[in-house]
XYZ file of C-alpha atoms in Angstrom:
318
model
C -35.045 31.410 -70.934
C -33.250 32.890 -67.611
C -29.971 34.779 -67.568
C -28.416 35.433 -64.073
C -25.481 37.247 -63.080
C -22.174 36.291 -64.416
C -19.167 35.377 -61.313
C -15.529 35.278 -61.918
C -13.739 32.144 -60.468
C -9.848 31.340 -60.490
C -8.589 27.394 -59.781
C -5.774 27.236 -57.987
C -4.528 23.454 -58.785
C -2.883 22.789 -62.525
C -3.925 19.997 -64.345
C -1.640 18.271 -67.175
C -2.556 15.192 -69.599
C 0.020 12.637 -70.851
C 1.172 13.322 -74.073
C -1.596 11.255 -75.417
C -4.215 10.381 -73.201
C -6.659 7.560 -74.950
C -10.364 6.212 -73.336
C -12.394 3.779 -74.938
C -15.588 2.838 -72.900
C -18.165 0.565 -74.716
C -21.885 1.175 -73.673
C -24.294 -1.004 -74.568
C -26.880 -3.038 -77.144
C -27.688 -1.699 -80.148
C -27.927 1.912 -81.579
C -30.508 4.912 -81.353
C -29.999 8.305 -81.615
C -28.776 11.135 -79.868
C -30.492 13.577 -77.400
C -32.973 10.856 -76.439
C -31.489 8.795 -73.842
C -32.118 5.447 -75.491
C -29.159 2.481 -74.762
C -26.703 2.367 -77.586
C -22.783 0.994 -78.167
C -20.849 4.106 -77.469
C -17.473 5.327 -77.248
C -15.397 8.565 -75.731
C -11.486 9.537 -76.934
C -10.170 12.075 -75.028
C -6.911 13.963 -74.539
C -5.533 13.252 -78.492
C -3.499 15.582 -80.236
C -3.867 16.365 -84.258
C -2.646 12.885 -85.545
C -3.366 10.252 -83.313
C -7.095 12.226 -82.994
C -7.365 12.156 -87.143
C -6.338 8.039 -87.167
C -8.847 7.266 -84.126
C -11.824 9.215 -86.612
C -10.786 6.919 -89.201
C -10.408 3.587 -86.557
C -14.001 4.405 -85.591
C -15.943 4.929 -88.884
C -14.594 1.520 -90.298
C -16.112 -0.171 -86.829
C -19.326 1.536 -87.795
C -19.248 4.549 -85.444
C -20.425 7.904 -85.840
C -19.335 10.790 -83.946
C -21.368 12.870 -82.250
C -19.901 15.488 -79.994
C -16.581 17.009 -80.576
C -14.417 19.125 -77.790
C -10.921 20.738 -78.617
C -9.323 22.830 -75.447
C -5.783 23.559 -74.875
C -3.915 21.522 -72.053
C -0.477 23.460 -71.248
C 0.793 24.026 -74.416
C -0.295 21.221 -76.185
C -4.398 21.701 -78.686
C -6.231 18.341 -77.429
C -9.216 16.652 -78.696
C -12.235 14.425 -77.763
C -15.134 12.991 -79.314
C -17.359 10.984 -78.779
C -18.922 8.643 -80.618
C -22.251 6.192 -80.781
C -22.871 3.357 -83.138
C -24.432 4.561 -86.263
C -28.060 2.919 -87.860
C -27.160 1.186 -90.679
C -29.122 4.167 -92.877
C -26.677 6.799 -91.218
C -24.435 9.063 -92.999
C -22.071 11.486 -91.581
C -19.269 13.743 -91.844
C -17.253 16.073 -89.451
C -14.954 18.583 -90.350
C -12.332 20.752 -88.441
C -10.572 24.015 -88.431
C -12.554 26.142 -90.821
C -12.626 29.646 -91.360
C -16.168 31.123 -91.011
C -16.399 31.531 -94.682
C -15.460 27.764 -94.783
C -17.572 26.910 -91.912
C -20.503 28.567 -93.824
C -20.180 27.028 -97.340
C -19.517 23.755 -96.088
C -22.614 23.964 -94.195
C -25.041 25.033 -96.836
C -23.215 22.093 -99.089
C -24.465 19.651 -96.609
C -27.701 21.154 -96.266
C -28.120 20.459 -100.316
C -26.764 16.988 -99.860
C -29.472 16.035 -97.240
C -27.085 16.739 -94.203
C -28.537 18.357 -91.084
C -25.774 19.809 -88.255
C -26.080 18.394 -84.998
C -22.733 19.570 -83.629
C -21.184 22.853 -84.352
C -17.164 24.143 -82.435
C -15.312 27.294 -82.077
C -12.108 27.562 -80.784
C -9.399 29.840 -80.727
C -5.832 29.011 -81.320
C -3.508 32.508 -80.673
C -5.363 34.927 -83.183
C -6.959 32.414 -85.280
C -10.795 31.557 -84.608
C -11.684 28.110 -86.181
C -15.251 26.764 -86.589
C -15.926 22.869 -86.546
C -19.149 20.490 -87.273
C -20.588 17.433 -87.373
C -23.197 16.510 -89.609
C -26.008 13.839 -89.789
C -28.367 12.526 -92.558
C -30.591 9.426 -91.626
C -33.824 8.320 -92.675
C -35.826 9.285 -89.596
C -36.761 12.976 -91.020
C -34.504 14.093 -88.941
C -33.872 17.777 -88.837
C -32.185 21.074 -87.203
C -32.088 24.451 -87.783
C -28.387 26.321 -86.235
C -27.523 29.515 -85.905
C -24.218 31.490 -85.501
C -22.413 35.185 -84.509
C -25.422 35.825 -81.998
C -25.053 38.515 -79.501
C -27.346 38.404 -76.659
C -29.769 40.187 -77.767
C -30.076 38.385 -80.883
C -29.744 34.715 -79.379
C -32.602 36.079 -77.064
C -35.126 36.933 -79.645
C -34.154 33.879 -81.886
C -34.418 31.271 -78.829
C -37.977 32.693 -78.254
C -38.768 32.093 -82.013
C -37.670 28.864 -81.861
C -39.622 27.983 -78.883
C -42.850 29.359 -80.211
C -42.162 26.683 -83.156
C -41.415 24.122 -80.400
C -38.538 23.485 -81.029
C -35.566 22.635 -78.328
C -31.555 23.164 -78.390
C -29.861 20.317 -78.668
C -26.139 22.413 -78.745
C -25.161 25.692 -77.409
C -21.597 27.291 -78.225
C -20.228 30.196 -76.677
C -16.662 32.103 -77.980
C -15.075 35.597 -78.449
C -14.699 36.922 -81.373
C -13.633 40.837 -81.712
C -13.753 41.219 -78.284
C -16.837 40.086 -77.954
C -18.844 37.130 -76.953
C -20.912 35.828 -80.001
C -23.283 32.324 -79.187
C -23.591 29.526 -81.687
C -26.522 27.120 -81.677
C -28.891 24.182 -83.087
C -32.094 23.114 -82.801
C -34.631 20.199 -83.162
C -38.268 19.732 -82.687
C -39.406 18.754 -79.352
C -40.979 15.005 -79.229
C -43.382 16.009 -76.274
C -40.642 16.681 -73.999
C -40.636 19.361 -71.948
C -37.278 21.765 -71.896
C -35.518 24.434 -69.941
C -32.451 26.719 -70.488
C -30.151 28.669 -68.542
C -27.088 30.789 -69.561
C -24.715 33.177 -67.905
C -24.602 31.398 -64.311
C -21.821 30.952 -62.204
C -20.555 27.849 -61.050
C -22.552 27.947 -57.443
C -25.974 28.815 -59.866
C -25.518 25.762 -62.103
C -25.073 23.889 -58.867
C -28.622 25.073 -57.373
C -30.274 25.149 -60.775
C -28.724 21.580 -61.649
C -30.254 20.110 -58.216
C -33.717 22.094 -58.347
C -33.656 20.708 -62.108
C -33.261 16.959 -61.400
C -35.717 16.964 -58.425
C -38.402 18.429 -61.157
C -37.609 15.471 -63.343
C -35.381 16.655 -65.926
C -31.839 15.623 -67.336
C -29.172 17.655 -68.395
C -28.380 17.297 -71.899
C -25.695 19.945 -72.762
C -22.950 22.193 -71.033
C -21.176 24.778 -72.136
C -18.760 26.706 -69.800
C -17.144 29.814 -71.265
C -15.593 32.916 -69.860
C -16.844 36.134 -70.195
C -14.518 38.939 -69.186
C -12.235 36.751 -67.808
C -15.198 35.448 -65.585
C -16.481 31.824 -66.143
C -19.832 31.491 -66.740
C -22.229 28.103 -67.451
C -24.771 27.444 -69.990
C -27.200 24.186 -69.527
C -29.872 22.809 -71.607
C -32.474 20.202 -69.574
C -35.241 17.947 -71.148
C -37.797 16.237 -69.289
C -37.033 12.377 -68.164
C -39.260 9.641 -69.536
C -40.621 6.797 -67.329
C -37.480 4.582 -68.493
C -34.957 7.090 -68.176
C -32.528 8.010 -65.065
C -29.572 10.374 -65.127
C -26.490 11.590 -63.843
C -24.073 14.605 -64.283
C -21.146 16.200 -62.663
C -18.989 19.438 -63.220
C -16.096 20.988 -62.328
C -13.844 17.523 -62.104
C -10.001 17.472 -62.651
C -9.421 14.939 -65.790
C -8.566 12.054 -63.326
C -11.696 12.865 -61.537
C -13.967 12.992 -64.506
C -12.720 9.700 -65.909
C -12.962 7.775 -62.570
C -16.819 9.144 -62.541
C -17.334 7.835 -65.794
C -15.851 4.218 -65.696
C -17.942 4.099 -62.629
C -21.169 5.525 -64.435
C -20.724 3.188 -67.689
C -20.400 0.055 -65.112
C -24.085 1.195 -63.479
C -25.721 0.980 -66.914
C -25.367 4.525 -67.758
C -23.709 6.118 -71.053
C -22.379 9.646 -71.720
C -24.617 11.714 -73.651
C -22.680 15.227 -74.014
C -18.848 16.049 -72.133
C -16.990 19.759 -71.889
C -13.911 21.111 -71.068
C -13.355 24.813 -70.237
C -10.841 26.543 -68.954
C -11.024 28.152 -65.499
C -7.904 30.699 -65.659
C -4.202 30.091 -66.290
C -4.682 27.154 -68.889
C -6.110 25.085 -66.030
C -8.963 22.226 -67.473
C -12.272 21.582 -65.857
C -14.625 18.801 -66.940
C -18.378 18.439 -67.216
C -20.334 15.746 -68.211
C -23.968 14.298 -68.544
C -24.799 10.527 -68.551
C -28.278 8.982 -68.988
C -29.734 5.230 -68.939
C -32.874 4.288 -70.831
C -34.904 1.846 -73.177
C -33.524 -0.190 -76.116
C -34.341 1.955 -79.334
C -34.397 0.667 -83.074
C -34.373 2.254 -86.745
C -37.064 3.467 -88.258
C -38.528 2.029 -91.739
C -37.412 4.548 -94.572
C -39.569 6.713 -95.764
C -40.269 7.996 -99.369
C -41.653 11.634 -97.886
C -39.499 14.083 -98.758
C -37.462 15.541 -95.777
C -38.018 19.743 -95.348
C -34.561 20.925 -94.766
C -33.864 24.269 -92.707
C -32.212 27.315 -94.418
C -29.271 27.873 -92.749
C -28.850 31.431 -91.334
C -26.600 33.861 -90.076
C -27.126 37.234 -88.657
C -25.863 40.327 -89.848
C-alpha cells in the first residue's frame, strides 16, 4: 500500500441536476458477478431524490436486478442518489438498506452475516450533524465471501490492509468520512482469484492522474474510487486488479454530470459496462464524477454446492 501527500483543490464552475435526473443504460447478455469484469445486463440511476430513488429499488428487483453500488452526495440543496445495478443469478439474494445509525449499521450487519449474507457495499454520509451508514448485501451459491471493516484511522486501516493481504485477500470497496473531526476509513474484502492488486490512498487529483496512467500501461483496471476531503483538501483513493486476456478497460475522473454521462452512453455503445461510479464534492457543494468501465467474457452460474460456506466475523475496532 502507498500513501502520498494530500493537495487541496477548489472548482470554480457550479454544477446543478434537474430536480430528478433518471439514466437507464442496458449492458449486455447474461449475468456474472461483480469485481470480475465479465459481460452482464446492467443498469445505472442517478440524480434521484428519497422517493422516486425508493420506487426505482422496487422497479428493479421485480425485473430481476440486484444492486450493487450505491452513491448518495448532496447537489445544491437537494440529498441525491445512484445505484447501480446488474442482473442477479437466479440463486441470488440481496438486500440494501439506508440511513442507519452505527448501532443500526452494526446489528443489521451481523443479522445478515447469520442469515448467510456477505456485504459487498458499505456508505457513509453526512447530512448536517447526522452521520448515516448504508449497505448492500449479497448471498449466492458461489461461496462467495467478504470480510469489512469500519471506524479505521490510518494507522489501523494500515496494519489491517497488510493482514488482509498476507491472507490474499483484495478490497473490493473503500469508504472514507469524518466523523468527530476526524477521518475514519470503511472497507471490504474478498479473496483474490489469481489476480494481482494494487492500492493507493491519500493522492491528489494530479497523483491519481500519473498513478491511473502508469497503472493501465502495467495492465491493470481500476475497480474502485473514492474521493474524499481531508481538511478541506480533496484527496483520491483507487483500488486496481490485474486485466485478464479478455478484458479491456476504461475510466475517467473529475467530469461535470453532463460530462460523465456523455462518457458513459459512449462507453456502453463500445461494448463496455460500468463497474463502480463516485461523486465527491470538490468545495462549495460543487459535484465531480468518477467512473470505471470494463469489457470482458460471457460468465455463467455456478452449480450449488452442499459445502458449507465459512462466513467472516464481522469486526470493528475499538
Amino acid at each position: 500500500m502507498q500513501n502520498s501527500k494530500k493537495f487541496g483543490l477548489v472548482g470554480k464552475t457550479t454544477i446543478s441536476f434537474a430536480a430528478s435526473v433518471f439514466l437507464s443504460l442496458g449492458g449486455f447478455s447474461l449475468n456474472g458477478a461483480d469485481y470480475d469484469g465479465s459481460k452482464i445486463e446492467w443498469k445505472l440511476d442517478a440524480g434521484l431524490e428519497k422517493d422516486r430513488f425508493e420506487e426505482t429499488m422496487e422497479e428493479r428487483r421485480s425485473e430481476g436486478m440486484r444492486v450493487v453500488d450505491i452513491e448518495q452526495y448532496r447537489s445544491g440543496r437537494s440529498t441525491k442518489q445512484a445505484a447501480l445495478w446488474v442482473k442477479a443469478m437466479p440463486s441470488d439474494e440481496w438486500e440494501s438498506q439506508r440511513e442507519l445509525t452505527v448501532v443500526e449499521y452494526k446489528e443489521e450487519n451481523e443479522n445478515f452475516l447469520k442469515k448467510g449474507f456477505v456485504p459487498v457495499d458499505i456508505e457513509v454520509d453526512r447530512v448536517g450533524a447526522t452521520l448515516h451508514f448504508g449497505g448492500v448485501w449479497l448471498k449466492s451459491n458461489e461461496e462467495f465471501t467478504t470480510e469489512m471493516k469500519f471506524g479505521m484511522d490510518d494507522l489501523m486501516f494500515s496494519n489491517f490492509y497488510g493482514e488482509m493481504a498476507d491472507r490474499d485477500y483484495r478490497l473490493i470497496d473503500f469508504e472514507a468520512y469524518e466523523t468527530n473531526g476526524k477521518t475514519r476509513y470503511a472497507a471490504i474484502w474478498k479473496p483474490k482469484q489469481g489476480e494481482k492488486a494494487r492500492f493507493y490512498r491519500g493522492l491528489s487529483k494530479e497523483e491519481f492522474g500519473r498513478v491511473s496512467a502508469l497503472m493501465e500501461g502495467e495492465g491493470f483496471r481500476l475497480v474502485d474510487i473514492e474521493g474524499y476531503n481531508v481538511d478541506g483538501r480533496l484527496n483520491f483513493a483507487c483500488e486496481w486488479v490485474s486485466l485478464d486476456e479478455k478484458q479491456s478497460s476504461q475510466f475517467a475522473y473529475h467530469m461535470m454530470a453532463d460530462e460523465f454521462y456523455q462518457k458513459n452512453a459512449v462507453l456502453a455503445n463500445d461494448g463496455y459496462r460500468l463497474t463502480d461510479i463516485e461523486a465527491y464534492e470538490i468545495g462549495r457543494g460543487e459535484i465531480r464524477y468518477a467512473g470505471s468501465w470494463t469489457t470482458g467474457k460471457q460468465r455463467v452460474e455456478a452449480e450449488a454446492t452442499k459445502k458449507d460456506r465459512k462466513r467472516d466475523i464481522f469486526r470493528r475496532p475499538g
